[in-house]
Tab-separated table of C-alpha atoms in Angstrom:
chain	number	residue	atom	x	y	z
E	1	PHE	CA	0.244	-11.499	20.313
E	2	GLY	CA	-3.245	-11.311	21.701
E	3	LYS	CA	-6.398	-10.159	19.934
E	4	LEU	CA	-5.419	-6.565	19.787
E	5	ARG	CA	-6.127	-5.466	16.266
E	6	PHE	CA	-8.117	-2.404	15.346
E	7	LYS	CA	-10.956	-3.791	13.266
E	8	ASP	CA	-12.095	-0.303	12.280
E	9	GLU	CA	-8.886	0.481	10.397
E	10	LEU	CA	-8.353	0.127	6.681
K	1	MET	CA	-11.229	8.676	14.053
K	2	ASN	CA	-8.395	11.089	14.717
K	3	ILE	CA	-6.749	13.590	12.384
K	4	PHE	CA	-3.748	11.330	11.609
K	5	ARG	CA	-5.986	8.433	10.660
K	6	LEU	CA	-8.177	10.613	8.439
K	7	ALA	CA	-5.140	12.227	6.795
K	8	GLY	CA	-3.668	8.753	6.233
K	9	ASP	CA	-6.811	7.447	4.584
K	10	LEU	CA	-7.137	10.534	2.397
K	11	SER	CA	-3.494	10.248	1.398
K	12	HIS	CA	-4.079	6.602	0.455
K	13	LEU	CA	-7.138	7.550	-1.562
K	14	LEU	CA	-5.256	10.401	-3.241
K	15	ALA	CA	-2.436	8.021	-4.250
K	16	ILE	CA	-4.855	5.629	-5.908
K	17	ILE	CA	-6.639	8.474	-7.740
K	18	ILE	CA	-3.332	9.998	-8.921
K	19	LEU	CA	-2.275	6.634	-10.340
K	20	LEU	CA	-5.558	6.048	-12.158
K	21	LEU	CA	-5.593	9.592	-13.563
K	22	LYS	CA	-1.982	9.343	-14.675
K	23	ILE	CA	-2.648	6.153	-16.621
K	24	TRP	CA	-5.942	7.445	-18.016
K	25	LYS	CA	-4.746	10.918	-19.070
K	26	THR	CA	-1.442	9.807	-20.601
K	27	ARG	CA	-2.991	6.622	-22.040
K	28	SER	CA	0.099	4.879	-20.719
K	29	CYS	CA	1.307	2.902	-17.723
K	30	ALA	CA	4.993	3.390	-18.480
K	31	GLY	CA	7.061	3.526	-15.299
K	32	ILE	CA	4.428	1.753	-13.210
K	33	SER	CA	5.089	-1.724	-11.844
K	34	GLY	CA	2.230	-4.093	-12.699
K	35	LYS	CA	3.655	-6.500	-10.142
K	36	SER	CA	3.247	-3.988	-7.293
K	37	GLN	CA	-0.303	-3.367	-8.481
K	38	VAL	CA	-1.043	-7.110	-8.473
K	39	LEU	CA	0.323	-7.318	-4.918
K	40	PHE	CA	-1.859	-4.385	-3.813
K	41	ALA	CA	-4.910	-6.081	-5.332
K	42	ILE	CA	-4.093	-9.224	-3.321
K	43	VAL	CA	-3.653	-7.033	-0.208
K	44	TYR	CA	-7.103	-5.442	-0.580
K	45	LEU	CA	-8.871	-8.679	-1.446
K	46	THR	CA	-7.445	-10.627	1.487
K	47	ARG	CA	-7.866	-7.794	4.010
K	48	TYR	CA	-11.333	-6.606	3.100
K	49	LEU	CA	-13.032	-10.003	3.148
K	50	ASP	CA	-14.582	-8.759	6.403
K	51	LEU	CA	-16.888	-6.605	4.260
K	52	PHE	CA	-19.042	-9.735	4.194
K	53	THR	CA	-18.799	-10.603	7.877
K	54	THR	CA	-18.499	-7.415	9.937
K	55	TYR	CA	-20.119	-4.030	9.513
K	56	ILE	CA	-18.145	-1.200	11.082
K	57	SER	CA	-19.368	2.018	9.489
K	58	LEU	CA	-20.532	3.381	6.170
K	59	TYR	CA	-17.184	5.201	5.842
K	60	ASN	CA	-15.295	1.956	6.437
K	61	SER	CA	-17.327	-0.060	3.933
K	62	ILE	CA	-17.231	2.601	1.222
K	63	MET	CA	-13.464	3.060	1.516
K	64	LYS	CA	-12.902	-0.703	1.300
K	65	ILE	CA	-15.090	-0.988	-1.784
K	66	VAL	CA	-13.358	2.028	-3.382
K	67	PHE	CA	-9.904	0.544	-2.745
K	68	ILE	CA	-10.870	-2.819	-4.219
K	69	ALA	CA	-12.605	-1.232	-7.228
K	70	ALA	CA	-9.763	1.218	-7.931
K	71	SER	CA	-7.231	-1.582	-7.643
K	72	GLY	CA	-9.213	-3.675	-10.126
K	73	ALA	CA	-9.528	-0.706	-12.493
K	74	THR	CA	-5.771	-0.101	-12.321
K	75	LEU	CA	-5.061	-3.729	-13.200
K	76	TYR	CA	-7.546	-3.559	-16.064
K	77	LEU	CA	-5.905	-0.429	-17.492
K	78	MET	CA	-2.424	-1.920	-17.145
K	79	TYR	CA	-2.994	-5.460	-18.309
K	80	VAL	CA	-5.813	-4.985	-20.825
K	81	LYS	CA	-6.512	-1.473	-22.098
K	82	PHE	CA	-3.002	-0.016	-22.176
K	83	LYS	CA	-1.121	-3.318	-22.160
K	84	ALA	CA	1.106	-2.148	-25.040
K	85	THR	CA	2.606	0.597	-22.855
K	86	TYR	CA	3.422	-1.713	-19.951
K	87	ASP	CA	7.118	-1.842	-19.192
K	88	HIS	CA	7.571	-5.638	-19.061
K	89	ASN	CA	11.331	-5.749	-19.329
K	90	HIS	CA	12.053	-3.487	-16.383
K	91	ASP	CA	9.300	-4.918	-14.164
K	92	SER	CA	11.286	-8.031	-13.398
K	93	PHE	CA	11.020	-8.326	-9.604
K	94	ARG	CA	10.206	-11.907	-8.551
K	95	ILE	CA	7.062	-11.521	-6.451
K	96	GLU	CA	7.185	-15.071	-5.110
K	97	PHE	CA	10.122	-13.877	-2.980
K	98	LEU	CA	7.636	-11.587	-1.220
K	99	LEU	CA	4.498	-13.739	-1.317
K	100	ILE	CA	5.982	-16.931	0.156
K	101	PRO	CA	7.687	-15.318	3.184
K	102	CYS	CA	4.501	-13.327	3.905
K	103	VAL	CA	2.386	-16.508	3.857
K	104	ILE	CA	4.824	-18.281	6.186
K	105	LEU	CA	5.095	-15.298	8.547
K	106	ALA	CA	1.305	-14.900	8.664
K	107	LEU	CA	0.965	-18.579	9.622
K	108	ILE	CA	3.518	-18.217	12.416
K	109	ILE	CA	2.887	-14.738	13.819
K	110	ASN	CA	-0.799	-13.801	13.978
K	111	HIS	CA	-3.381	-12.696	16.521
K	112	ASP	CA	-5.548	-15.786	16.106
K	113	PHE	CA	-5.218	-18.989	14.072
K	114	THR	CA	-8.390	-18.550	12.013
K	115	VAL	CA	-8.759	-18.167	8.245
K	116	MET	CA	-9.935	-14.551	8.402
K	117	GLU	CA	-7.273	-13.517	10.876
K	118	ILE	CA	-4.444	-15.216	8.954
K	119	LEU	CA	-5.586	-13.604	5.689
K	120	TRP	CA	-5.716	-10.218	7.422
K	121	THR	CA	-2.219	-10.741	8.851
K	122	PHE	CA	-0.920	-11.891	5.459
K	123	SER	CA	-2.323	-8.741	3.845
K	124	ILE	CA	-0.640	-6.538	6.457
K	125	TYR	CA	2.744	-8.208	5.885
K	126	LEU	CA	2.318	-8.170	2.110
K	127	GLU	CA	1.332	-4.510	2.033
K	128	SER	CA	4.500	-3.579	3.872
K	129	VAL	CA	6.655	-4.912	1.015
K	130	ALA	CA	4.267	-4.605	-1.955
K	131	ILE	CA	5.953	-1.423	-3.180
K	132	LEU	CA	9.316	-3.159	-3.679
K	133	PRO	CA	8.697	-4.139	-7.351
K	134	GLN	CA	7.812	-0.488	-8.036
K	135	LEU	CA	10.938	0.827	-6.300
K	136	PHE	CA	12.945	-1.849	-8.123
K	137	LEU	CA	11.531	-0.644	-11.467
K	138	VAL	CA	12.420	2.970	-10.640
K	139	SER	CA	15.941	1.924	-9.684
K	140	LYS	CA	16.312	-0.085	-12.912
K	141	THR	CA	15.211	2.747	-15.182
K	142	GLY	CA	17.023	5.268	-12.946
K	143	GLU	CA	14.179	7.795	-13.035
K	144	ALA	CA	10.502	8.386	-12.416
K	145	GLU	CA	8.054	10.844	-13.916
K	146	SER	CA	6.914	13.582	-11.529
K	147	ILE	CA	3.382	12.214	-11.429
K	148	THR	CA	4.702	8.762	-10.482
K	149	SER	CA	6.732	10.439	-7.731
K	150	HIS	CA	3.624	12.185	-6.399
K	151	TYR	CA	1.840	8.828	-6.381
K	152	LEU	CA	4.669	7.200	-4.445
K	153	PHE	CA	4.843	10.091	-1.990
K	154	ALA	CA	1.111	9.954	-1.241
K	155	LEU	CA	1.208	6.163	-0.916
K	156	GLY	CA	4.223	6.257	1.399
K	157	SER	CA	2.776	9.074	3.524
K	158	TYR	CA	-0.344	7.052	4.204
K	159	ARG	CA	1.378	4.431	6.364
K	160	ALA	CA	3.615	7.037	8.010
K	161	LEU	CA	0.435	8.906	9.046
K	162	TYR	CA	-0.997	5.632	10.347
K	163	LEU	CA	2.069	5.299	12.592
K	164	LEU	CA	1.156	8.676	14.150
K	165	ASN	CA	-2.441	7.445	14.427
K	166	TRP	CA	-1.261	4.368	16.343
K	167	ILE	CA	0.827	6.489	18.715
K	168	TYR	CA	-2.234	8.698	19.276
K	169	ARG	CA	-4.494	5.698	19.838
K	170	TYR	CA	-2.021	4.145	22.245
K	171	MET	CA	-2.097	7.318	24.301
K	172	ALA	CA	-5.839	7.920	23.991
K	173	GLU	CA	-7.112	4.325	24.166
K	174	SER	CA	-4.143	2.420	25.710
K	175	HIS	CA	-4.553	0.051	22.832
K	176	TYR	CA	-2.085	-1.089	20.205
K	177	ASP	CA	-1.565	-3.728	17.533
K	178	LEU	CA	1.995	-5.035	17.343
K	179	ILE	CA	1.569	-6.754	13.961
K	180	ALA	CA	0.286	-3.592	12.284
K	181	ILE	CA	2.905	-1.422	14.005
K	182	PHE	CA	5.792	-3.711	13.034
K	183	ALA	CA	4.629	-3.950	9.401
K	184	GLY	CA	3.839	-0.226	9.272
K	185	VAL	CA	7.346	0.645	10.460
K	186	VAL	CA	8.898	-1.669	7.844
K	187	GLN	CA	6.646	-0.198	5.155
K	188	THR	CA	7.555	3.384	6.062
K	189	ILE	CA	11.284	2.617	6.240
K	190	LEU	CA	11.178	1.243	2.679
K	191	TYR	CA	10.003	4.658	1.474
K	192	CYS	CA	12.597	6.713	3.363
K	193	ASP	CA	15.137	6.791	0.549
K	194	PHE	CA	12.397	7.807	-1.863
K	195	PHE	CA	11.062	10.487	0.530
K	196	TYR	CA	14.538	11.988	0.661
K	197	LEU	CA	14.799	12.159	-3.143
K	198	TYR	CA	11.237	13.484	-3.415
K	199	ILE	CA	11.863	16.351	-1.016
K	200	THR	CA	15.311	17.265	-2.326
K	201	LYS	CA	14.490	16.927	-6.036
K	202	VAL	CA	10.851	16.640	-7.076
K	203	LEU	CA	9.587	19.432	-4.819
K	204	LYS	CA	12.277	21.721	-6.286
K	205	GLY	CA	10.881	21.112	-9.756
K	206	LYS	CA	13.482	18.583	-10.819
K	207	LYS	CA	12.799	15.155	-12.201
K	208	LEU	CA	13.435	12.225	-9.894
K	209	GLN	CA	16.642	10.837	-11.284
K	210	LEU	CA	18.841	8.423	-9.423
K	211	PRO	CA	22.577	9.071	-9.302
K	212	ALA	CA	24.323	6.884	-11.869
């Protein structure tokens, strides 16, 4: 689990 | 922003508005789980802490503020203004059975061991199961009003549309988020039984009534 998250999502 | 993402967000917004209007117009929160609403409030508060640290877009900030405000308003209507209509006896799901595992899972499986990231991860896991007290209440009473069914359908559709958004983004941006995908799949699966009843009964004008 790397830093893959979508920070623009709600 | 793709069409699935926008449709998902609008569906989420619609769900929240339907719920608020239902409670306001009928002056009653009968059939609504206060425990699910408390869990959703925790979800929004822990996820949208980044309002203070990161600016993404006006759309993003406004939606976050609307979700937090609407969630707070719902809790106010349920636990203060129309408290007398709240269905205490049927809303008996033990939320610690959801909260504790989500805290533990967020501490173990996360993208980064920082406070903000763990709170975000916790909110993603919690959101995936936050509807369980509501589904439990419906199963206990054996029925749901049509307006409550519309609320549940809009709320369930939102994460299903996000799944399509993630497939689209994987293809368009070669980018994906396993934590969100895993939780989103779990969340959508929990609604499947309800979706089936909604399509076969509510859309045909019948009340959502569970088989005895």
